[in-house]
Coordinates of C-alpha atoms and ligand atoms in Angstrom, one line a residue:
M1 CA -22.6 -15.4 -19.5
N2 CA -20.0 -16.9 -22.0
K3 CA -17.6 -13.4 -21.5
L4 CA -17.7 -11.4 -19.1
E5 CA -14.4 -8.1 -18.8
I6 CA -13.8 -5.6 -16.7
T7 CA -11.4 -3.6 -15.2
Y8 CA -9.9 -0.9 -13.5
K9 CA -7.5 1.2 -12.5
C10 CA -6.3 1.7 -8.5
P11 CA -3.7 3.6 -7.4
S12 CA -0.6 2.5 -4.9
N13 CA -0.6 4.0 -0.8
I14 CA 2.0 5.2 1.3
A15 CA 1.8 3.9 5.3
L16 CA 2.4 6.7 7.6
V17 CA 1.4 4.1 10.2
K18 CA 2.8 1.0 9.4
Y19 CA 1.8 -2.8 9.5
W20 CA 4.3 -4.9 10.6
G21 CA 3.0 -8.3 11.7
K22 CA 0.2 -10.5 11.9
K23 CA -2.1 -12.0 14.1
A24 CA -1.6 -15.5 14.5
E25 CA -5.0 -16.8 14.0
G26 CA -7.5 -15.6 10.5
I27 CA -5.5 -15.5 7.3
Q28 CA -3.8 -11.5 6.5
L29 CA -4.8 -9.8 9.7
P30 CA -2.6 -7.7 11.0
A31 CA -1.3 -7.4 14.1
N32 CA -1.8 -3.7 14.5
A33 CA -3.8 -1.0 12.9
S34 CA -2.3 1.4 10.2
I35 CA -2.8 4.1 8.4
S36 CA -2.3 5.5 5.1
F37 CA -2.9 8.1 1.7
T38 CA -3.6 6.6 -2.0
L39 CA -0.8 7.6 -4.0
T40 CA -2.5 9.1 -6.8
D41 CA -0.4 9.0 -9.7
L42 CA 1.0 6.0 -8.9
C43 CA -1.7 3.2 -10.2
A44 CA -2.3 -0.2 -11.5
T45 CA -4.4 -0.9 -14.5
T46 CA -5.9 -4.2 -14.2
T47 CA -8.8 -6.2 -17.0
I48 CA -9.7 -9.7 -16.6
Q49 CA -11.4 -11.2 -19.5
A50 CA -14.1 -14.4 -17.7
T51 CA -14.9 -16.9 -20.4
K52 CA -17.2 -19.9 -19.6
T53 CA -15.5 -23.3 -19.5
N54 CA -17.6 -26.6 -19.6
E55 CA -14.5 -27.6 -17.6
I56 CA -14.4 -29.1 -14.1
L57 CA -12.7 -26.8 -12.5
T58 CA -10.6 -27.4 -8.7
E59 CA -9.1 -24.1 -8.8
A60 CA -8.8 -20.6 -10.7
A61 CA -7.8 -20.9 -14.1
F62 CA -5.7 -17.8 -14.7
I63 CA -2.8 -16.4 -17.2
F64 CA -1.8 -13.0 -15.7
E65 CA 0.2 -10.9 -17.8
L66 CA 2.6 -7.5 -17.0
D67 CA 2.8 -4.9 -19.3
G68 CA 2.0 -7.5 -22.1
K69 CA 4.3 -10.1 -21.2
L70 CA 3.3 -13.5 -19.2
K71 CA 5.1 -13.1 -15.9
P72 CA 5.2 -16.7 -14.3
S73 CA 6.9 -14.9 -10.7
F74 CA 3.7 -13.3 -10.4
E75 CA 1.3 -16.8 -11.3
P76 CA 2.0 -18.3 -7.0
K77 CA 0.7 -15.2 -5.5
I78 CA -2.1 -14.7 -7.5
A79 CA -2.7 -18.6 -7.5
S80 CA -2.3 -18.7 -3.1
F81 CA -5.1 -15.3 -3.2
L82 CA -7.3 -17.1 -5.6
R83 CA -7.6 -19.9 -3.4
R84 CA -8.5 -18.3 -0.4
I85 CA -11.5 -16.3 -1.8
W86 CA -11.9 -19.8 -3.8
N87 CA -15.8 -20.1 -1.8
D88 CA -16.9 -17.3 -1.8
Y89 CA -16.0 -16.7 -5.8
S90 CA -18.4 -18.3 -7.7
V91 CA -17.0 -17.3 -10.6
L92 CA -13.5 -18.7 -10.6
H93 CA -15.5 -22.4 -10.2
T94 CA -16.8 -21.7 -14.1
H95 CA -15.2 -19.4 -15.9
R96 CA -11.3 -18.8 -16.6
L97 CA -9.5 -15.7 -16.2
Y98 CA -7.2 -13.2 -19.0
I99 CA -5.6 -11.2 -16.1
K100 CA -3.7 -8.6 -17.9
S101 CA -2.1 -5.5 -15.6
S102 CA 0.0 -2.6 -16.0
N103 CA 1.8 0.0 -14.1
N104 CA 2.3 4.1 -14.6
F105 CA 5.2 4.0 -13.1
P106 CA 8.7 2.2 -14.3
H107 CA 8.4 -1.8 -13.3
G108 CA 11.0 -2.5 -10.8
A109 CA 11.3 1.0 -9.6
G110 CA 11.9 -0.3 -6.6
I111 CA 7.9 0.5 -5.4
A112 CA 5.7 -1.6 -4.5
S113 CA 3.3 -2.2 -6.6
S114 CA 1.7 -5.3 -5.2
A115 CA -0.3 -2.6 -3.5
A116 CA -2.4 -1.1 -6.8
G117 CA -2.3 -4.4 -8.3
F118 CA -4.3 -6.3 -5.4
G119 CA -6.5 -3.2 -5.2
A120 CA -7.4 -3.6 -9.1
L121 CA -8.0 -7.2 -8.6
G122 CA -9.7 -6.9 -5.9
L123 CA -12.1 -4.5 -7.6
C124 CA -11.9 -6.0 -10.7
L125 CA -13.5 -9.5 -9.0
A126 CA -15.9 -8.0 -7.1
H127 CA -17.4 -7.1 -9.8
L128 CA -17.3 -9.9 -11.7
Q129 CA -18.3 -12.0 -8.9
Q130 CA -21.6 -9.3 -9.0
E131 CA -22.6 -9.6 -11.9
F132 CA -22.2 -13.6 -12.4
S133 CA -24.5 -14.4 -9.6
G134 CA -26.4 -10.7 -9.8
N135 CA -26.5 -10.4 -6.3
A136 CA -25.0 -6.7 -4.9
F137 CA -22.9 -7.1 -2.3
T138 CA -23.4 -4.9 0.7
D139 CA -20.8 -2.7 1.1
F140 CA -18.9 -3.2 -2.2
N141 CA -16.0 -1.0 -1.4
A142 CA -15.4 -3.3 1.4
E143 CA -16.0 -6.3 0.0
A144 CA -12.9 -5.3 -2.3
S145 CA -11.1 -4.4 0.1
R146 CA -11.6 -7.9 2.0
I147 CA -10.2 -10.0 -1.0
A148 CA -8.0 -7.0 -1.9
R149 CA -6.6 -8.0 1.9
L150 CA -6.1 -11.2 0.9
G151 CA -3.7 -10.8 -1.7
S152 CA -1.6 -8.5 0.0
G153 CA -2.4 -7.0 2.8
S154 CA -1.4 -3.3 2.4
A155 CA -3.7 -3.2 -0.3
C156 CA -6.7 -3.4 1.1
R157 CA -6.2 0.5 1.4
S158 CA -5.9 1.5 -1.2
L159 CA -9.6 1.0 -1.9
Y160 CA -10.5 4.0 -0.6
G161 CA -9.3 7.8 -2.2
G162 CA -7.7 9.3 0.5
L163 CA -7.0 7.9 4.1
A164 CA -7.9 4.5 4.9
I165 CA -7.2 2.9 8.3
W166 CA -7.2 -1.2 8.4
G167 CA -7.1 -2.9 11.6
E168 CA -9.9 -2.6 14.7
I169 CA -9.0 0.6 16.7
Q170 CA -11.0 1.4 20.0
E171 CA -11.7 5.1 18.8
I172 CA -13.5 4.5 15.7
L173 CA -16.5 2.1 15.8
E174 CA -16.2 0.9 11.9
T175 CA -12.7 -0.5 11.9
S176 CA -12.1 -3.6 11.1
D177 CA -9.5 -6.2 10.7
E178 CA -11.0 -7.9 7.8
H179 CA -11.4 -4.2 5.8
A180 CA -10.6 -1.1 5.4
T181 CA -12.1 1.9 6.4
A182 CA -12.2 5.3 5.1
F183 CA -11.0 7.6 7.4
T184 CA -12.4 11.3 6.6
Q185 CA -12.0 13.5 9.7
Y186 CA -8.9 15.3 9.3
H187 CA -7.4 18.7 8.8
H188 CA -8.6 19.5 5.0
E189 CA -5.1 21.0 4.8
F190 CA -3.7 17.7 4.2
N191 CA -5.5 17.2 0.9
R192 CA -2.5 19.6 -0.5
W193 CA 0.1 16.9 0.5
K194 CA 2.2 14.9 -1.8
D195 CA 4.7 12.7 -2.1
C196 CA 7.8 12.9 -4.0
V197 CA 9.2 8.8 -4.2
L198 CA 12.9 9.7 -3.8
L199 CA 14.1 5.9 -5.9
V200 CA 17.5 5.2 -4.4
D201 CA 17.0 1.7 -5.1
E202 CA 15.7 0.3 -7.7
G203 CA 16.6 -3.7 -8.0
E204 CA 14.8 -6.5 -6.1
K205 CA 14.6 -6.7 -2.3
S206 CA 16.8 -9.2 -0.7
V207 CA 13.7 -10.0 1.4
S208 CA 10.0 -9.4 0.8
S209 CA 7.9 -7.9 2.7
T210 CA 5.5 -11.2 3.2
Q211 CA 9.1 -13.0 5.1
G212 CA 9.6 -9.1 6.8
H213 CA 6.4 -10.0 8.1
A214 CA 6.6 -13.7 9.3
Q215 CA 10.0 -12.2 10.9
L216 CA 7.7 -10.7 13.9
D217 CA 6.4 -13.7 15.0
N218 CA 10.1 -14.5 16.7
N219 CA 10.9 -10.7 17.3
M220 CA 11.2 -10.1 21.4
Y221 CA 10.7 -6.8 20.5
A222 CA 7.2 -7.3 18.8
Q223 CA 4.2 -7.0 21.5
A224 CA 6.0 -3.4 22.5
R225 CA 6.4 -2.6 18.9
Y226 CA 2.6 -3.3 18.0
Q227 CA 1.7 -1.4 21.2
A228 CA 4.4 1.6 20.3
A229 CA 2.2 1.0 16.8
R230 CA -1.3 1.9 18.8
L231 CA 0.1 4.9 20.2
S232 CA 1.4 6.4 17.0
M233 CA -2.4 5.8 15.4
Q234 CA -3.7 7.5 18.4
K235 CA -0.9 10.1 18.2
L236 CA -1.5 10.8 14.3
L237 CA -5.6 10.7 14.0
K238 CA -5.2 14.0 16.8
A239 CA -2.2 15.1 15.0
M240 CA -4.2 15.0 11.7
Q241 CA -7.9 16.6 12.6
G242 CA -5.3 19.8 14.9
N243 CA -3.9 20.1 12.0
N244 CA -0.5 19.3 14.8
I245 CA 2.3 19.4 11.9
P246 CA 4.9 18.5 14.7
Q247 CA 3.3 15.6 15.9
F248 CA 2.5 14.7 12.7
I249 CA 6.1 15.1 11.3
N250 CA 6.9 13.2 14.9
T251 CA 4.9 10.3 14.6
V252 CA 5.5 9.5 10.5
E253 CA 9.0 9.3 10.6
S254 CA 9.1 7.6 14.1
E255 CA 7.2 5.3 12.2
A256 CA 9.3 4.7 9.1
L257 CA 12.4 4.2 11.5
Q258 CA 10.6 1.9 14.3
L259 CA 10.3 -0.4 10.6
H260 CA 13.4 -1.1 9.9
A261 CA 14.3 -1.1 13.5
M262 CA 12.6 -4.4 13.8
M263 CA 13.8 -5.5 10.6
M264 CA 17.1 -5.4 12.6
A265 CA 16.1 -6.4 15.5
G266 CA 14.4 -9.9 14.2
P267 CA 15.7 -13.6 14.6
M268 CA 17.4 -13.4 11.3
P269 CA 18.5 -9.4 11.2
Y270 CA 18.5 -7.6 7.8
I271 CA 18.8 -4.5 6.7
L272 CA 16.5 -2.6 3.6
F273 CA 17.8 0.4 3.7
K274 CA 21.1 2.0 1.6
P275 CA 24.0 4.4 2.8
N276 CA 22.2 7.3 0.1
T277 CA 18.7 6.4 2.0
V278 CA 20.4 7.6 5.1
A279 CA 21.7 10.7 3.3
I280 CA 18.7 12.0 2.1
I281 CA 17.0 11.4 5.5
E282 CA 19.5 13.7 7.1
K283 CA 19.4 16.6 4.0
I284 CA 15.4 16.6 4.5
W285 CA 16.5 17.1 8.0
E286 CA 19.0 19.9 8.0
F287 CA 16.9 21.1 5.0
R288 CA 13.9 21.5 7.5
S289 CA 15.5 23.1 10.3
S290 CA 17.0 25.6 8.5
S291 CA 13.8 26.4 6.3
L292 CA 10.8 25.0 8.9
L293 CA 8.7 24.2 5.8
P294 CA 6.8 21.2 6.3
L295 CA 7.8 18.3 4.8
C296 CA 9.3 14.7 6.7
F297 CA 9.8 10.8 5.4
T298 CA 8.2 8.1 5.5
L299 CA 10.1 4.9 4.4
D300 CA 8.5 1.4 2.9
A301 CA 9.9 -2.2 3.3
G302 CA 12.7 -0.9 0.8
A303 CA 15.2 1.5 0.5
N304 CA 13.7 4.4 -1.1
V305 CA 12.6 7.3 0.9
H306 CA 9.1 8.9 0.5
L307 CA 9.0 12.5 0.9
L308 CA 5.8 13.9 1.8
Y309 CA 5.2 17.5 2.2
D310 CA 2.4 20.4 2.0
G311 CA 2.2 20.9 -1.8
A312 CA 1.7 25.3 -0.7
H313 CA 5.6 24.7 -0.8
E314 CA 5.9 22.7 -3.2
K315 CA 8.2 25.2 -5.3
E316 CA 10.5 25.8 -2.7
I317 CA 10.2 21.7 -2.1
L318 CA 10.9 20.5 -4.8
N319 CA 13.7 23.1 -5.9
F320 CA 15.5 21.5 -2.5
V321 CA 14.6 18.3 -4.3
E322 CA 16.4 18.8 -7.3
N323 CA 19.1 20.8 -5.5
Q324 CA 20.1 18.5 -2.7
L325 CA 18.7 14.9 -3.2
L326 CA 18.8 13.9 -6.8
P327 CA 22.8 12.9 -6.5
Y328 CA 21.4 10.7 -3.6
C329 CA 19.3 9.1 -6.4
S330 CA 19.6 6.2 -8.5
K331 CA 20.3 7.4 -12.3
N332 CA 18.8 11.3 -10.7
K333 CA 15.3 9.7 -10.8
Y334 CA 12.3 10.6 -7.8
L335 CA 8.5 10.9 -8.9
C336 CA 5.5 12.8 -7.6
S337 CA 2.1 12.4 -7.0
A338 CA -0.7 13.6 -5.5
L339 CA -2.4 11.9 -2.6
G340 CA -5.8 11.3 -2.0
G341 CA -7.2 9.4 -5.3
T342 CA -9.7 7.1 -5.9
P343 CA -9.8 3.9 -8.3
T344 CA -12.2 3.6 -11.2
Q345 CA -13.8 1.6 -13.2
I346 CA -13.1 2.1 -16.5
K347 CA -15.2 1.5 -19.2
Ligands
DP6_401 C1 6.0 -2.1 4.7 O1 1.1 -5.7 2.2 O2 3.6 -5.8 1.1 O3 4.6 -1.7 3.1 O4 0.5 -9.1 3.7 O5 2.3 -10.3 3.4 O6 1.9 -8.4 1.1 P1 1.6 -9.2 2.8 O7 2.6 -7.6 2.8 P2 2.9 -6.6 2.4 O8 3.2 -5.9 3.7 C2 3.4 -4.2 3.6 C3 3.8 -3.3 4.7 C4 4.5 -2.1 4.3 C5 3.6 -0.9 5.3 C6 2.1 -1.0 5.2 O9 2.2 -1.2 4.1 O10 1.9 -0.8 6.2

């Protein structure tokens, strides 16, 4: 086959229990299990055109474009990802790749785009490899998730609609460190929940997540954190099965704060949240205790606040956002998304 082409659209995800720290052995294996919701409306769309070459390639040959522009700054991470899958992906040995990606949310908005981007890339490459070799993977999603993980750990959870768990836990047999697994045993009312991302800072992060994970290796609180994450998983899964909202809120917020506490307590301490991040959290706490509405916050490794809420109360909650939180957002900006969307192949 001289030319192959494939396009996938893949959502980003937001972790409820955080992946923070990698195992010392293996490649890109998590130190603790994590769980996330896909962000239905914040997606990457990636097309790969693979053109047969007669040259003998010793490493993957690719061009990468984001929103129609070459992005040399993204090349090292993609090159390292392609090196990790080189042995298993014979399509790379005989084809040059033209990778075109775009996000449906503003680039540089401070939203992690790597989960959606590597999710879409994993799907495209697994698909191309199947088509090229003529051999179907036994579990296509698990394979796409496995390779997405090798690009960026959190990306492996974007491959399943709804909730996905990455990392082995005793309570659920199918879970694995190698790829994510769908978690479907939760109360249906969580399907109404949404995420409103309050954009506090649109700039580049001073310390990348990959650098942040590495600091766990010399963090004296690391083992305690992994133990706490195991307990968070147990509490969260129970809360989501039994629709126990106070326990859900408590666990999600504690996880967000622990993530940032680890950054502050590491060998090279740093802070990624900003004064407005704290101001928003305080407003959310105030509003929740006066309104008693089901909402809580979580944070990524950055300054933006994700306001998670039950969509049944959308009107009151978005009123609260507009009236009380917008002044703390950069250029009054926020992005809303439903939770639980699934990746799709675009014909
Ligand atoms: C804070 O997946 O971006 O978002 O595997 O090094 O690419 P790499 O890191 P990445 O880390 C994300 C960490 C997090 C928490 C989470 O999504 O679980």
